[in-house]
Coordinates of C-alpha atoms in Angstrom, one line a residue:
Chain A
M1 CA 110.4 142.7 110.6
S2 CA 108.7 139.4 110.2
T3 CA 110.7 136.8 111.6
I4 CA 109.9 132.3 111.1
L5 CA 111.1 130.2 114.3
V6 CA 111.3 126.8 113.5
L7 CA 112.1 123.9 115.8
V8 CA 115.2 122.6 114.7
E9 CA 115.0 118.4 115.9
S10 CA 119.0 116.3 114.7
A11 CA 120.3 112.8 114.3
D12 CA 124.2 112.1 114.2
E13 CA 124.8 116.1 114.8
L14 CA 122.8 116.9 111.8
P15 CA 119.9 118.4 110.7
D16 CA 116.9 116.1 110.3
R17 CA 114.7 115.2 107.9
L18 CA 111.7 116.6 108.9
S19 CA 113.8 119.5 110.1
L20 CA 114.7 119.7 106.8
E21 CA 111.4 120.1 105.2
A22 CA 110.5 122.5 108.0
L23 CA 113.1 124.6 107.1
E24 CA 111.9 124.2 102.9
L25 CA 108.2 125.8 104.2
A26 CA 109.8 128.7 106.2
R27 CA 111.8 130.1 103.5
R28 CA 109.0 129.0 100.8
L29 CA 107.2 131.8 103.4
Q30 CA 110.2 134.1 103.9
G31 CA 109.3 134.7 99.7
V32 CA 105.9 135.3 100.5
I33 CA 106.4 137.6 104.2
G34 CA 109.5 138.6 104.1
G35 CA 111.9 138.2 107.0
D36 CA 114.0 135.8 109.0
V37 CA 114.0 132.5 109.7
E38 CA 115.4 131.5 112.2
A39 CA 115.4 128.1 114.6
V40 CA 115.4 126.3 118.4
L41 CA 116.7 123.2 119.4
V42 CA 116.2 122.2 122.5
G43 CA 118.4 120.5 124.1
G44 CA 121.0 120.0 121.2
D45 CA 124.5 120.7 120.8
A46 CA 126.5 123.6 118.8
A47 CA 127.8 121.5 115.8
V48 CA 123.5 121.2 114.7
A49 CA 123.2 124.7 115.3
D50 CA 126.7 126.0 113.3
G51 CA 125.7 124.5 110.0
L52 CA 122.3 125.9 109.6
G53 CA 123.4 128.9 107.7
S54 CA 123.9 126.9 104.7
Y55 CA 120.1 126.3 104.8
G56 CA 119.0 129.6 105.0
V57 CA 119.4 130.3 108.9
T58 CA 120.1 133.9 110.8
T59 CA 120.1 132.6 114.2
A60 CA 120.4 129.3 115.9
H61 CA 118.7 129.7 120.0
V62 CA 120.3 127.0 121.6
A63 CA 118.1 126.2 124.2
A64 CA 120.2 124.0 127.1
G65 CA 120.8 123.4 131.0
E66 CA 120.0 120.7 134.2
R67 CA 116.9 119.7 133.7
L68 CA 116.4 120.1 129.4
A69 CA 118.3 116.3 129.9
A70 CA 116.4 114.3 129.3
Y71 CA 113.1 114.3 127.1
A72 CA 109.9 115.9 128.8
P73 CA 107.1 117.5 126.9
A74 CA 106.6 120.4 128.9
A75 CA 109.9 121.7 129.2
W76 CA 111.0 121.2 125.7
A77 CA 107.0 123.4 125.4
A78 CA 108.7 125.9 128.0
A79 CA 112.3 126.2 125.9
V80 CA 110.7 127.0 123.1
Q81 CA 108.3 130.1 124.6
T82 CA 111.1 130.9 126.2
V83 CA 113.0 131.7 123.1
M84 CA 109.2 133.1 121.5
A85 CA 109.4 135.2 123.4
S86 CA 112.1 136.9 123.2
V87 CA 111.8 136.6 118.9
G88 CA 109.1 137.8 118.8
P89 CA 108.3 135.3 115.3
A90 CA 105.1 135.7 112.9
A91 CA 104.8 131.5 113.7
V92 CA 106.7 129.4 115.0
L93 CA 106.6 126.0 112.4
A94 CA 107.8 122.7 114.3
P95 CA 108.9 119.0 111.8
G96 CA 106.1 115.9 111.5
S97 CA 107.5 113.8 113.5
E98 CA 106.2 112.2 116.9
R99 CA 108.1 114.9 119.1
A100 CA 108.4 117.9 117.6
T101 CA 104.0 117.2 117.0
E102 CA 103.7 117.1 121.1
V103 CA 106.3 120.0 122.1
L104 CA 104.1 122.6 119.6
A105 CA 100.7 120.8 121.2
H106 CA 101.6 121.7 124.3
V107 CA 103.3 124.9 123.2
A108 CA 99.5 125.7 122.2
A109 CA 97.9 123.9 125.2
R110 CA 100.4 127.1 127.2
T111 CA 99.3 129.7 125.2
G112 CA 95.6 128.9 124.6
L113 CA 97.1 129.3 120.7
P114 CA 94.9 127.4 117.3
M115 CA 97.3 124.9 116.4
A116 CA 97.7 123.0 113.1
A117 CA 99.0 119.7 112.7
N118 CA 100.9 118.4 109.7
V119 CA 100.4 121.1 106.7
T120 CA 101.5 120.6 103.3
D121 CA 100.8 124.6 102.3
V122 CA 99.9 127.9 104.0
T123 CA 98.9 131.2 101.9
P124 CA 100.5 134.3 104.4
G125 CA 97.8 136.9 104.8
D126 CA 95.3 138.9 106.6
R127 CA 94.5 134.9 108.2
W128 CA 96.9 132.0 107.5
K129 CA 95.5 129.8 105.1
V130 CA 96.8 126.9 104.9
I131 CA 96.3 122.9 103.8
R132 CA 96.7 119.8 106.3
Q133 CA 96.2 116.7 106.0
R134 CA 92.8 114.1 107.2
W135 CA 92.9 110.9 107.2
A136 CA 96.5 110.2 107.2
G137 CA 97.2 112.6 104.3
S138 CA 94.5 110.5 102.3
L139 CA 92.4 113.7 102.6
L140 CA 93.4 117.7 102.5
E141 CA 91.5 120.3 104.4
E142 CA 92.1 123.6 103.4
A143 CA 91.3 126.0 106.2
W144 CA 91.8 129.6 108.3
L145 CA 94.6 129.3 110.7
D146 CA 94.2 132.2 113.1
G147 CA 97.0 133.5 115.3
D148 CA 100.1 135.3 117.3
P149 CA 101.9 133.4 115.9
Y150 CA 100.4 131.3 113.7
L151 CA 102.3 127.5 115.1
L152 CA 102.0 125.1 112.7
T153 CA 103.7 121.4 111.8
V154 CA 104.6 120.2 108.2
A155 CA 103.6 117.0 107.4
A156 CA 106.3 114.7 106.9
H157 CA 107.4 113.5 103.4
A158 CA 104.7 115.7 101.9
I159 CA 107.4 119.0 101.4
P160 CA 111.4 118.4 99.8
A161 CA 114.2 118.6 102.3
A162 CA 115.6 121.8 102.1
E163 CA 119.2 121.4 100.5
A164 CA 122.4 123.3 101.7
A165 CA 123.7 125.8 100.1
A166 CA 127.2 125.8 98.8
S167 CA 128.2 128.9 100.6
A168 CA 127.1 128.5 104.1
A169 CA 126.1 131.9 105.7
T170 CA 127.2 132.5 108.6
V171 CA 124.6 132.0 111.7
S172 CA 124.5 133.7 115.4
V173 CA 124.7 131.1 118.3
A174 CA 122.6 131.9 120.8
R175 CA 122.8 130.2 123.7
T176 CA 120.5 130.4 126.3
E177 CA 118.8 128.3 129.3
P178 CA 115.0 128.3 130.7
A179 CA 113.6 128.3 133.5
I180 CA 112.6 125.2 134.1
A181 CA 109.1 124.3 136.6
D182 CA 109.0 121.4 138.3
A183 CA 105.2 120.9 137.2
D184 CA 107.0 120.4 133.7
L185 CA 109.4 117.7 134.6
R186 CA 106.6 115.4 135.4
A187 CA 106.4 113.5 132.1
R188 CA 110.3 113.3 130.9
V189 CA 111.7 109.8 129.6
T190 CA 113.5 107.8 132.7
G191 CA 114.7 104.9 130.5
H192 CA 115.6 103.9 127.1
V193 CA 115.0 100.0 125.7
P194 CA 117.4 99.7 123.3
S195 CA 115.1 97.5 120.3
A196 CA 116.0 93.8 120.0
S197 CA 117.2 94.6 116.1
D198 CA 119.9 97.1 114.6
K199 CA 118.9 96.9 111.1
V200 CA 118.5 99.5 108.6
S201 CA 115.9 102.1 109.9
L202 CA 112.2 101.5 107.9
S203 CA 111.1 105.0 108.6
D204 CA 115.2 106.4 106.3
A205 CA 115.9 103.0 104.7
K206 CA 116.9 103.9 100.7
V207 CA 114.8 100.6 99.7
V208 CA 111.9 99.1 101.8
V209 CA 110.8 95.3 100.3
G210 CA 107.0 95.3 101.2
G211 CA 105.4 91.6 102.0
G212 CA 101.5 91.0 103.0
R213 CA 99.0 88.2 103.0
G214 CA 100.1 87.1 99.7
L215 CA 103.1 85.8 101.2
G216 CA 101.4 83.0 103.0
S217 CA 103.3 82.5 105.7
A218 CA 106.0 84.0 108.8
E219 CA 108.7 81.9 107.0
A220 CA 108.4 82.7 103.9
F221 CA 109.3 86.6 105.0
A222 CA 112.8 85.0 104.9
M223 CA 113.0 85.9 101.0
L224 CA 112.1 89.3 101.9
D225 CA 114.7 89.3 104.8
E226 CA 117.5 88.3 102.5
L227 CA 116.5 90.1 98.8
A228 CA 116.4 93.5 101.7
G229 CA 119.4 92.2 103.2
L230 CA 120.6 92.2 99.5
L231 CA 119.8 95.9 98.6
G232 CA 120.3 97.7 101.6
G233 CA 117.1 98.3 102.5
A234 CA 114.1 97.5 104.7
V235 CA 111.7 94.7 105.2
G236 CA 108.5 97.0 106.0
V237 CA 104.4 94.1 106.1
S238 CA 100.8 95.1 106.2
R239 CA 99.1 95.2 109.2
V240 CA 98.0 91.7 108.0
A241 CA 101.3 90.6 107.8
T242 CA 101.3 92.4 112.2
S243 CA 97.8 90.8 113.1
L244 CA 98.8 87.0 112.0
G245 CA 101.6 87.4 113.9
W246 CA 103.9 87.2 110.6
R247 CA 106.0 90.0 111.9
P248 CA 106.5 93.2 114.5
H249 CA 104.2 95.5 114.7
A250 CA 107.7 98.3 114.3
Q251 CA 107.5 96.3 110.7
Q252 CA 104.6 97.6 109.9
V253 CA 103.8 100.4 107.3
G254 CA 100.3 101.9 107.3
Q255 CA 98.4 104.3 109.1
T256 CA 99.5 103.0 112.4
G257 CA 102.3 102.0 111.6
T258 CA 105.5 103.5 110.4
R259 CA 105.4 105.6 107.0
I260 CA 108.3 105.1 104.7
A261 CA 109.6 107.2 102.5
P262 CA 112.2 104.9 100.1
D263 CA 113.4 105.3 96.4
L264 CA 111.6 101.8 96.0
Y265 CA 109.2 100.5 97.2
I266 CA 108.7 95.9 96.1
A267 CA 105.0 95.6 98.0
C268 CA 105.1 91.8 98.0
G269 CA 101.8 89.9 97.6
I270 CA 100.2 93.3 99.5
S271 CA 96.3 94.1 98.0
G272 CA 96.9 98.0 99.1
A273 CA 94.4 98.8 101.2
I274 CA 94.1 102.7 101.9
Q275 CA 95.7 102.4 105.3
H276 CA 98.5 100.2 103.8
I277 CA 98.6 102.9 100.7
V278 CA 99.4 106.5 103.4
G279 CA 102.0 104.7 105.5
C280 CA 103.8 103.6 101.6
K281 CA 102.2 106.9 98.4
A282 CA 106.2 108.9 99.7
A283 CA 108.1 106.2 98.2
K284 CA 109.4 107.6 95.1
R285 CA 108.9 105.2 93.0
I286 CA 106.3 101.2 93.7
L287 CA 106.8 97.7 92.2
V288 CA 104.1 95.9 92.8
I289 CA 104.3 91.8 92.8
N290 CA 101.3 90.1 92.9
T291 CA 99.4 87.1 90.4
D292 CA 95.5 90.0 91.3
P293 CA 96.5 92.3 88.1
E294 CA 93.0 94.0 89.9
A295 CA 94.7 94.5 92.8
P296 CA 94.5 98.2 93.4
I297 CA 97.9 98.3 94.1
F298 CA 98.7 98.4 90.6
S299 CA 97.2 101.8 90.4
R300 CA 100.1 103.6 93.2
A301 CA 102.8 101.5 90.5
A302 CA 105.1 102.5 88.6
Y303 CA 106.2 99.2 87.7
A304 CA 104.6 95.7 88.0
V305 CA 105.5 91.8 87.3
V306 CA 102.0 89.4 88.2
G307 CA 102.8 86.4 89.0
D308 CA 103.0 84.5 92.3
V309 CA 105.8 86.2 94.8
H310 CA 107.3 82.8 95.5
A311 CA 107.7 82.2 92.5
V312 CA 109.5 85.8 91.5
V313 CA 111.1 87.6 94.8
P314 CA 114.0 84.3 94.7
A315 CA 114.6 84.8 91.2
I316 CA 115.3 88.4 91.9
T317 CA 117.0 87.3 94.4
A318 CA 118.5 84.9 92.1
E319 CA 119.7 87.3 89.1
I320 CA 120.7 89.5 91.4
R321 CA 123.4 87.3 93.3
R322 CA 124.2 86.1 89.8
V323 CA 125.1 89.4 88.5
G324 CA 127.1 90.1 91.4
G325 CA 125.0 92.6 92.8
G326 CA 123.7 93.3 95.4
A327 CA 125.4 94.9 99.5
S328 CA 125.8 91.7 101.1
S329 CA 127.4 89.5 98.0
A330 CA 130.3 92.6 97.6
Chain B
M1 CA 91.4 103.4 141.0
R2 CA 88.9 105.6 138.9
I3 CA 90.6 105.7 134.5
L4 CA 88.2 108.1 131.6
T5 CA 88.2 107.8 128.5
L6 CA 87.9 109.6 126.2
V7 CA 87.2 108.5 122.6
K8 CA 85.2 109.9 119.1
R9 CA 83.2 108.8 116.7
V10 CA 84.8 108.4 113.4
P11 CA 82.9 106.7 109.9
A12 CA 85.0 103.6 109.1
T13 CA 87.0 103.9 105.9
G14 CA 87.7 101.1 103.8
G15 CA 87.7 102.8 100.7
R16 CA 88.1 104.8 98.4
I17 CA 86.9 108.8 100.6
A18 CA 83.6 110.4 99.1
L19 CA 83.6 113.6 99.2
N20 CA 79.4 115.7 99.3
P21 CA 78.9 117.7 97.5
D22 CA 79.7 121.1 99.6
D23 CA 83.2 119.9 99.4
R24 CA 83.2 120.2 103.7
T25 CA 82.4 116.9 105.1
I26 CA 82.8 113.7 103.9
D27 CA 80.2 111.3 101.8
T28 CA 79.2 108.6 104.7
A29 CA 76.1 107.5 103.3
Y30 CA 77.3 104.0 103.2
L31 CA 80.3 103.9 106.0
G32 CA 79.9 102.4 108.9
F33 CA 80.9 104.8 112.0
V34 CA 83.5 103.3 114.9
V35 CA 85.6 104.1 117.3
S36 CA 88.8 105.8 116.9
P37 CA 91.9 103.2 116.8
H38 CA 94.1 105.1 118.4
E39 CA 91.0 105.0 121.1
E40 CA 89.6 101.7 120.4
C41 CA 93.2 100.6 122.3
A42 CA 92.9 103.4 124.3
V43 CA 89.3 101.6 126.2
E44 CA 90.0 98.7 125.8
E45 CA 93.3 99.5 127.8
A46 CA 91.2 100.9 130.4
V47 CA 89.2 97.6 130.8
R48 CA 92.5 95.4 131.0
L49 CA 93.6 98.3 134.4
A50 CA 90.8 98.5 136.1
E51 CA 90.4 94.3 136.3
L52 CA 94.0 94.9 137.5
H53 CA 93.7 96.7 140.0
G54 CA 89.9 97.8 140.6
G55 CA 88.5 101.0 140.7
E56 CA 85.7 102.2 138.2
T57 CA 86.1 103.1 134.6
V58 CA 84.1 105.9 133.0
V59 CA 84.1 106.3 128.8
M60 CA 82.6 110.7 127.4
T61 CA 82.7 111.3 124.2
L62 CA 82.4 114.6 122.6
G63 CA 79.7 114.1 119.1
P64 CA 76.1 113.7 117.7
A65 CA 73.5 111.8 119.6
E66 CA 74.0 108.8 116.8
A67 CA 78.3 108.9 119.0
A68 CA 75.9 106.9 121.6
D69 CA 77.0 103.1 119.5
Q70 CA 79.9 103.7 120.1
L71 CA 80.1 105.0 123.5
R72 CA 77.3 101.9 123.8
D73 CA 80.9 99.4 121.8
A74 CA 82.9 100.7 125.0
V75 CA 80.5 99.8 127.9
A76 CA 80.4 96.1 126.7
I77 CA 84.1 94.8 126.3
G78 CA 83.2 95.6 130.0
I79 CA 83.6 99.8 130.8
G80 CA 81.2 100.6 133.8
R81 CA 79.7 104.1 132.3
A82 CA 79.1 106.3 129.4
V83 CA 78.7 110.2 130.1
H84 CA 77.6 111.5 125.7
L85 CA 78.4 115.0 125.9
E86 CA 75.7 115.5 122.4
T87 CA 76.0 118.4 119.6
D88 CA 74.3 119.1 116.8
G89 CA 76.9 117.1 114.5
G90 CA 79.0 119.9 114.1
D91 CA 82.6 120.1 113.4
W92 CA 84.0 120.8 117.0
D93 CA 87.6 122.1 116.6
P94 CA 90.3 121.1 118.7
I95 CA 89.2 124.2 121.5
A96 CA 86.6 124.0 121.7
T97 CA 86.5 120.5 122.2
S98 CA 89.2 120.2 125.5
T99 CA 87.4 122.9 126.7
A100 CA 84.5 121.5 126.5
I101 CA 86.0 118.2 128.1
T102 CA 87.9 119.6 130.8
D103 CA 84.1 121.7 131.9
A104 CA 83.1 118.1 131.9
I105 CA 85.9 116.5 133.9
R106 CA 85.3 119.0 136.2
V107 CA 81.7 118.5 136.8
L108 CA 82.0 114.1 136.9
E109 CA 85.4 114.5 139.8
A110 CA 83.7 116.9 141.9
A111 CA 80.2 114.9 142.5
D112 CA 82.9 111.4 142.2
G113 CA 86.8 112.5 143.1
P114 CA 88.9 112.7 140.8
F115 CA 90.4 110.7 137.8
D116 CA 93.1 109.2 138.4
L117 CA 94.7 108.0 134.5
I118 CA 93.0 109.9 131.3
L119 CA 93.6 108.1 128.3
V120 CA 93.1 109.2 124.9
G121 CA 94.0 109.1 122.2
N122 CA 97.2 110.1 120.0
E123 CA 95.2 111.9 117.2
S124 CA 91.6 111.2 115.8
A125 CA 91.3 109.0 113.0
D126 CA 89.3 111.7 110.8
S127 CA 91.0 115.4 112.3
G128 CA 94.1 114.1 113.1
G129 CA 94.6 117.0 114.7
Y130 CA 97.7 115.6 117.6
Q131 CA 96.2 117.8 120.4
V132 CA 93.3 117.5 122.6
G133 CA 94.6 115.4 125.1
I134 CA 97.2 117.7 125.4
R135 CA 95.3 120.3 126.2
I136 CA 93.2 118.6 128.5
A137 CA 96.4 118.2 130.3
T138 CA 97.4 121.5 130.9
A139 CA 94.1 123.3 131.4
L140 CA 93.7 120.6 134.5
D141 CA 97.4 120.8 135.3
R142 CA 98.4 116.8 134.1
P143 CA 101.6 116.0 133.2
C144 CA 101.0 114.2 129.9
V145 CA 103.0 112.5 127.0
N146 CA 101.1 110.7 123.8
G147 CA 102.7 108.3 121.3
V148 CA 102.0 105.7 124.3
K149 CA 102.6 102.3 122.8
A150 CA 102.3 100.4 126.5
L151 CA 101.4 101.7 129.9
E152 CA 101.1 99.6 133.6
V153 CA 100.4 101.4 136.6
A154 CA 101.8 100.9 140.4
A155 CA 102.1 103.0 143.4
G156 CA 100.7 105.8 141.7
V157 CA 103.4 106.0 138.8
A158 CA 101.8 105.2 135.5
T159 CA 105.6 103.6 133.2
A160 CA 104.7 104.3 130.2
R161 CA 106.9 103.7 126.2
R162 CA 107.5 104.6 123.5
Q163 CA 108.7 103.9 119.9
A164 CA 112.1 106.1 119.1
T165 CA 114.4 105.7 116.3
D166 CA 116.9 103.7 118.2
G167 CA 114.1 101.3 120.4
W168 CA 110.7 102.9 123.5
E169 CA 111.7 106.2 125.4
V170 CA 111.2 105.0 129.7
F171 CA 108.2 107.5 131.4
E172 CA 107.7 108.0 134.3
L173 CA 104.9 109.8 135.1
P174 CA 103.1 110.6 139.0
L175 CA 99.3 110.2 138.2
P176 CA 96.4 111.8 138.0
A177 CA 98.2 112.0 134.5
V178 CA 96.9 112.1 130.7
I179 CA 97.9 109.5 128.4
G180 CA 98.2 109.7 124.5
R181 CA 97.5 106.7 123.4
L182 CA 99.2 104.6 119.6
R183 CA 97.5 100.8 118.9
A184 CA 99.5 98.3 119.7
K185 CA 99.3 95.1 117.9
K186 CA 96.8 92.9 120.0
K187 CA 97.6 90.7 122.5
E188 CA 99.2 87.1 120.9
I189 CA 96.1 84.4 119.9
D190 CA 97.3 81.1 121.5
R191 CA 97.2 78.3 118.5
M192 CA 96.0 74.9 119.0
E193 CA 95.7 72.1 116.1
P194 CA 92.6 70.3 116.4
E195 CA 93.3 66.4 114.8
H196 CA 90.9 66.5 111.6
R197 CA 88.7 63.5 112.1
P198 CA 86.4 62.9 109.5
A199 CA 83.3 62.0 109.6
S200 CA 80.0 61.6 108.2
P201 CA 78.0 62.6 106.5
E202 CA 81.1 63.4 104.3
L203 CA 81.1 66.7 101.3
I204 CA 80.4 65.0 97.7
R205 CA 79.9 69.0 96.1
L206 CA 78.3 72.4 97.0
A207 CA 75.3 73.5 94.7
L208 CA 72.8 76.8 94.8
P209 CA 69.2 76.2 96.1
V210 CA 67.5 76.5 91.6
E211 CA 65.1 79.3 93.2
Q212 CA 61.6 79.6 91.7
E213 CA 61.4 81.3 88.1
Q214 CA 59.6 84.4 88.6
T215 CA 58.5 86.6 85.5
A216 CA 57.3 90.8 86.5
E217 CA 54.6 91.7 84.8
I218 CA 55.1 95.2 83.3
L219 CA 52.7 97.8 84.7
G220 CA 53.2 100.1 81.8
T221 CA 55.6 102.8 81.7
G222 CA 55.3 106.3 83.3
P223 CA 53.1 108.3 85.2
E224 CA 50.1 106.4 82.7
A225 CA 50.3 103.5 84.9
A226 CA 49.9 105.0 87.7
P227 CA 46.0 104.1 86.7
R228 CA 47.2 99.4 86.7
V229 CA 48.7 99.8 89.8
V230 CA 46.3 101.4 92.1
E231 CA 43.8 99.1 90.3
V232 CA 46.3 95.7 91.2
L233 CA 47.2 97.8 95.1
R234 CA 43.3 96.0 95.3
E235 CA 43.2 93.6 94.2
L236 CA 45.7 92.6 96.7
G237 CA 43.2 94.3 98.6
V238 CA 45.8 96.9 100.2
L239 CA 43.7 99.9 99.0

């Protein structure tokens, strides 16, 4: 019996999107090699574990305890290892989040096993063949992966999220309190600093309005804030806009910023350097507003407006208002 | 304080990535090479911390002979000493890379004492394995946190911040420790607006200089041209 163990993270008492993507890959694998899909939640709450049956999970292992109260990468890895020891999985999958990637890398380091990061597809066999992202997704690598178990993280937004079955199957919840060594608590979260703004988070926004060099000034971003506000979305920016000090780095979309996956990305005055494209290519559709129809971003766009953002964006905003639409005019 | 920074030589890919015919490597014929961006940030951090607290900075890379260029870049920024683990240029996987670097760190530490801080990039720009720093930290039994955007050191403790969905997570690690850096925004640039006093000469327009027109003499077509070429070489006195 080959079990696939998936590290599940949660947000607002639900498995988060990247975890659902990992569960989707696990179920595809299960379709080939058979066996069970089991989940491991570290420090997680029972409500999340209870709901995992509808995603095909048969057993959810909840590792908790005083020493797992605050996030510590090595402690989290120790907890995953404890569950691995009792389950004996064929593979351990982690979502493509910063934290889960870090935890699985610690598991790999502690066990001496290979790990493949940002995997988009797996073909099981005597050795597993994986396709993984290099260059932040600009290049795909086909590679043989070894390991017993196989360790891999699932690339963010490369696979659709698992959908809940209509009739939720029951999941058995197994609680464990792993022993955590002092050494595994040396690096741990000791505090939180809230960020200045509490607007819609860039990585989860359904609509992102992006601005780049073509905006010309920090002041011009006000019209993007307005449009994003009307659409219930968030503002994202290119690296130029942060380098010039127009916008904080937290809003940067791209290779060294946030990866976004909105239903619509409105790219205003952005040429489309590859470092930016890797951050926004998971958008379902891209609308480009740019004076230069030769700009590379046009090749990625479903829709385009050739024109100056300073004229086009306020016109769009005015039109949204005129027809009485938009989130903040309701 | 002794700080070691690990860097990797990667091609600077501005536009599309082109592959070599073997489909195993990327075509770097027309690309320059740089220090992987997250590690560039780590190098700057090492220099800043050493200026603040005093001490020695070392940069190390595992890579081909040409990777010496990236070590020199780091030295130019202010790193004190460079160590090159020279390879034949082939691809090293994360386990092989971290094992070789760990062995080298043990040699350096046996000779000159332990590093208080080892700075690495969160992930390399090219292969994106997200694990070399963590493997080195585990082998050396040191605490490690990845994805760090801000770092301070005081009284034997490293305070590292990384971005979470709802703000910043703060980690406190006892030294010696390993920190995986993420690229962060560069320092603010102070801006001043100087008064523009027009002077003379005053620009009217620009023009490109007229080139001396040259018409090439056709020496022939194909191999048949060889004799004429040699003749010309003779005329020129190079034969």
